């Protein structure tokens, strides 16, 4: 099942910084017709780290948007989303 809320935001520092700190869940980073990365954890902190270039694969893909989902079952949810969306910068999940 794709992200519960399909309300994507432009992948900018300003948009990421307004996310409430400490919100745990999953997020997806993408550009037109291509999922780049799906991750989990503190959504704001993780997106800021990616925006600041912590992953060269993500940076090289030139992401334009992100979507996030607050959930307590973020570990399993991340695995499910990676299997479904097959993002370019995630390793395959068994």
PDB file of C-alpha atoms in Angstrom:
ATOM      1  CA  UNK A   1       0.000   0.000   0.000  1.00  0.00           C
ATOM      2  CA  UNK A   2       1.485   3.388  -0.959  1.00  0.00           C
ATOM      3  CA  UNK A   3       1.803   6.255   1.492  1.00  0.00           C
ATOM      4  CA  UNK A   4      -1.461   6.844   3.370  1.00  0.00           C
ATOM      5  CA  UNK A   5      -1.365  10.572   2.634  1.00  0.00           C
ATOM      6  CA  UNK A   6      -0.304  11.451  -0.891  1.00  0.00           C
ATOM      7  CA  UNK A   7       0.200  15.081   0.127  1.00  0.00           C
ATOM      8  CA  UNK A   8       3.695  15.673  -1.231  1.00  0.00           C
ATOM      9  CA  UNK A   9       5.854  18.687  -0.456  1.00  0.00           C
ATOM     10  CA  UNK A  10       8.654  20.293  -2.423  1.00  0.00           C
ATOM     11  CA  UNK A  11      12.027  19.022  -1.154  1.00  0.00           C
ATOM     12  CA  UNK A  12      13.314  22.312   0.295  1.00  0.00           C
ATOM     13  CA  UNK A  13      14.934  23.187   3.615  1.00  0.00           C
ATOM     14  CA  UNK A  14      12.061  25.567   4.428  1.00  0.00           C
ATOM     15  CA  UNK A  15       9.430  22.840   3.966  1.00  0.00           C
ATOM     16  CA  UNK A  16      11.407  20.305   5.977  1.00  0.00           C
ATOM     17  CA  UNK A  17      12.101  22.681   8.875  1.00  0.00           C
ATOM     18  CA  UNK A  18       8.381  23.212   9.559  1.00  0.00           C
ATOM     19  CA  UNK A  19       7.909  19.504  10.334  1.00  0.00           C
ATOM     20  CA  UNK A  20       7.398  19.037  14.068  1.00  0.00           C
ATOM     21  CA  UNK A  21      10.612  17.656  15.627  1.00  0.00           C
ATOM     22  CA  UNK A  22      10.342  14.174  17.090  1.00  0.00           C
ATOM     23  CA  UNK A  23       7.654  12.851  14.745  1.00  0.00           C
ATOM     24  CA  UNK A  24       8.519   9.229  14.083  1.00  0.00           C
ATOM     25  CA  UNK A  25       7.459   7.489  10.921  1.00  0.00           C
ATOM     26  CA  UNK A  26       8.368   6.850   7.296  1.00  0.00           C
ATOM     27  CA  UNK A  27       9.117   9.156   4.400  1.00  0.00           C
ATOM     28  CA  UNK A  28       9.698   8.891   0.685  1.00  0.00           C
ATOM     29  CA  UNK A  29      11.870  11.124  -1.478  1.00  0.00           C
ATOM     30  CA  UNK A  30      11.131  11.269  -5.191  1.00  0.00           C
ATOM     31  CA  UNK A  31      11.104  13.151  -8.460  1.00  0.00           C
ATOM     32  CA  UNK A  32       8.728  12.868 -11.401  1.00  0.00           C
ATOM     33  CA  UNK A  33       7.973   9.194 -12.082  1.00  0.00           C
ATOM     34  CA  UNK A  34      10.835   7.920  -9.887  1.00  0.00           C
ATOM     35  CA  UNK A  35      11.051   6.976  -6.217  1.00  0.00           C
ATOM     36  CA  UNK A  36      14.528   7.777  -4.958  1.00  0.00           C
ATOM     37  CA  UNK A  37      14.559   6.734  -1.307  1.00  0.00           C
ATOM     38  CA  UNK A  38      12.275   5.465   1.462  1.00  0.00           C
ATOM     39  CA  UNK A  39      13.406   5.856   5.062  1.00  0.00           C
ATOM     40  CA  UNK A  40      12.240   5.798   8.666  1.00  0.00           C
ATOM     41  CA  UNK A  41      12.919   7.505  11.966  1.00  0.00           C
ATOM     42  CA  UNK A  42      12.572  11.096  13.122  1.00  0.00           C
ATOM     43  CA  UNK A  43      11.115  12.453   9.879  1.00  0.00           C
ATOM     44  CA  UNK A  44      12.400  16.017  10.223  1.00  0.00           C
ATOM     45  CA  UNK A  45      15.936  15.013  11.255  1.00  0.00           C
ATOM     46  CA  UNK A  46      16.280  12.355   8.563  1.00  0.00           C
ATOM     47  CA  UNK A  47      14.972  14.596   5.761  1.00  0.00           C
ATOM     48  CA  UNK A  48      17.302  17.415   6.833  1.00  0.00           C
ATOM     49  CA  UNK A  49      20.245  15.005   6.820  1.00  0.00           C
ATOM     50  CA  UNK A  50      19.378  13.898   3.284  1.00  0.00           C
ATOM     51  CA  UNK A  51      18.844  17.507   2.184  1.00  0.00           C
ATOM     52  CA  UNK A  52      22.319  18.320   3.537  1.00  0.00           C
ATOM     53  CA  UNK A  53      23.840  15.572   1.390  1.00  0.00           C
ATOM     54  CA  UNK A  54      24.425  12.652   3.764  1.00  0.00           C
ATOM     55  CA  UNK A  55      23.668  10.143   0.991  1.00  0.00           C
ATOM     56  CA  UNK A  56      25.358  10.703  -2.373  1.00  0.00           C
ATOM     57  CA  UNK A  57      22.904   8.448  -4.171  1.00  0.00           C
ATOM     58  CA  UNK A  58      19.972  10.619  -3.068  1.00  0.00           C
ATOM     59  CA  UNK A  59      21.821  13.843  -3.885  1.00  0.00           C
ATOM     60  CA  UNK A  60      22.810  12.545  -7.314  1.00  0.00           C
ATOM     61  CA  UNK A  61      19.203  11.741  -8.182  1.00  0.00           C
ATOM     62  CA  UNK A  62      18.201  15.430  -7.733  1.00  0.00           C
ATOM     63  CA  UNK A  63      15.051  14.888  -5.656  1.00  0.00           C
ATOM     64  CA  UNK A  64      12.193  17.358  -6.033  1.00  0.00           C
ATOM     65  CA  UNK A  65       9.546  16.190  -3.528  1.00  0.00           C
ATOM     66  CA  UNK A  66       8.938  14.160  -0.399  1.00  0.00           C
ATOM     67  CA  UNK A  67       5.978  12.627   1.382  1.00  0.00           C
ATOM     68  CA  UNK A  68       5.822  11.480   5.002  1.00  0.00           C
ATOM     69  CA  UNK A  69       3.629   9.356   7.231  1.00  0.00           C
ATOM     70  CA  UNK A  70       3.635   9.389  11.028  1.00  0.00           C
ATOM     71  CA  UNK A  71       3.284   5.843  12.362  1.00  0.00           C
ATOM     72  CA  UNK A  72       4.375   3.758  15.337  1.00  0.00           C
ATOM     73  CA  UNK A  73       5.017   0.723  13.109  1.00  0.00           C
ATOM     74  CA  UNK A  74       7.625   2.509  11.008  1.00  0.00           C
ATOM     75  CA  UNK A  75      10.112  -0.380  10.840  1.00  0.00           C
ATOM     76  CA  UNK A  76       7.693  -2.753   9.106  1.00  0.00           C
ATOM     77  CA  UNK A  77       6.110   0.082   7.123  1.00  0.00           C
ATOM     78  CA  UNK A  78       9.502   1.051   5.679  1.00  0.00           C
ATOM     79  CA  UNK A  79      10.137  -2.545   4.571  1.00  0.00           C
ATOM     80  CA  UNK A  80       6.713  -2.750   2.917  1.00  0.00           C
ATOM     81  CA  UNK A  81       7.170   0.555   1.073  1.00  0.00           C
ATOM     82  CA  UNK A  82      10.642  -0.399  -0.177  1.00  0.00           C
ATOM     83  CA  UNK A  83       9.286  -3.679  -1.542  1.00  0.00           C
ATOM     84  CA  UNK A  84       6.377  -1.916  -3.229  1.00  0.00           C
ATOM     85  CA  UNK A  85       8.045   1.227  -4.577  1.00  0.00           C
ATOM     86  CA  UNK A  86      11.569  -0.139  -5.293  1.00  0.00           C
ATOM     87  CA  UNK A  87      13.328   3.214  -4.757  1.00  0.00           C
ATOM     88  CA  UNK A  88      16.608   3.727  -6.607  1.00  0.00           C
ATOM     89  CA  UNK A  89      18.769   4.379  -3.518  1.00  0.00           C
ATOM     90  CA  UNK A  90      17.499   1.683  -1.150  1.00  0.00           C
ATOM     91  CA  UNK A  91      19.056  -1.750  -0.938  1.00  0.00           C
ATOM     92  CA  UNK A  92      16.604  -4.551  -1.526  1.00  0.00           C
ATOM     93  CA  UNK A  93      14.728  -5.754   1.534  1.00  0.00           C
ATOM     94  CA  UNK A  94      14.563  -9.529   2.021  1.00  0.00           C
TER      95      UNK A  94
END
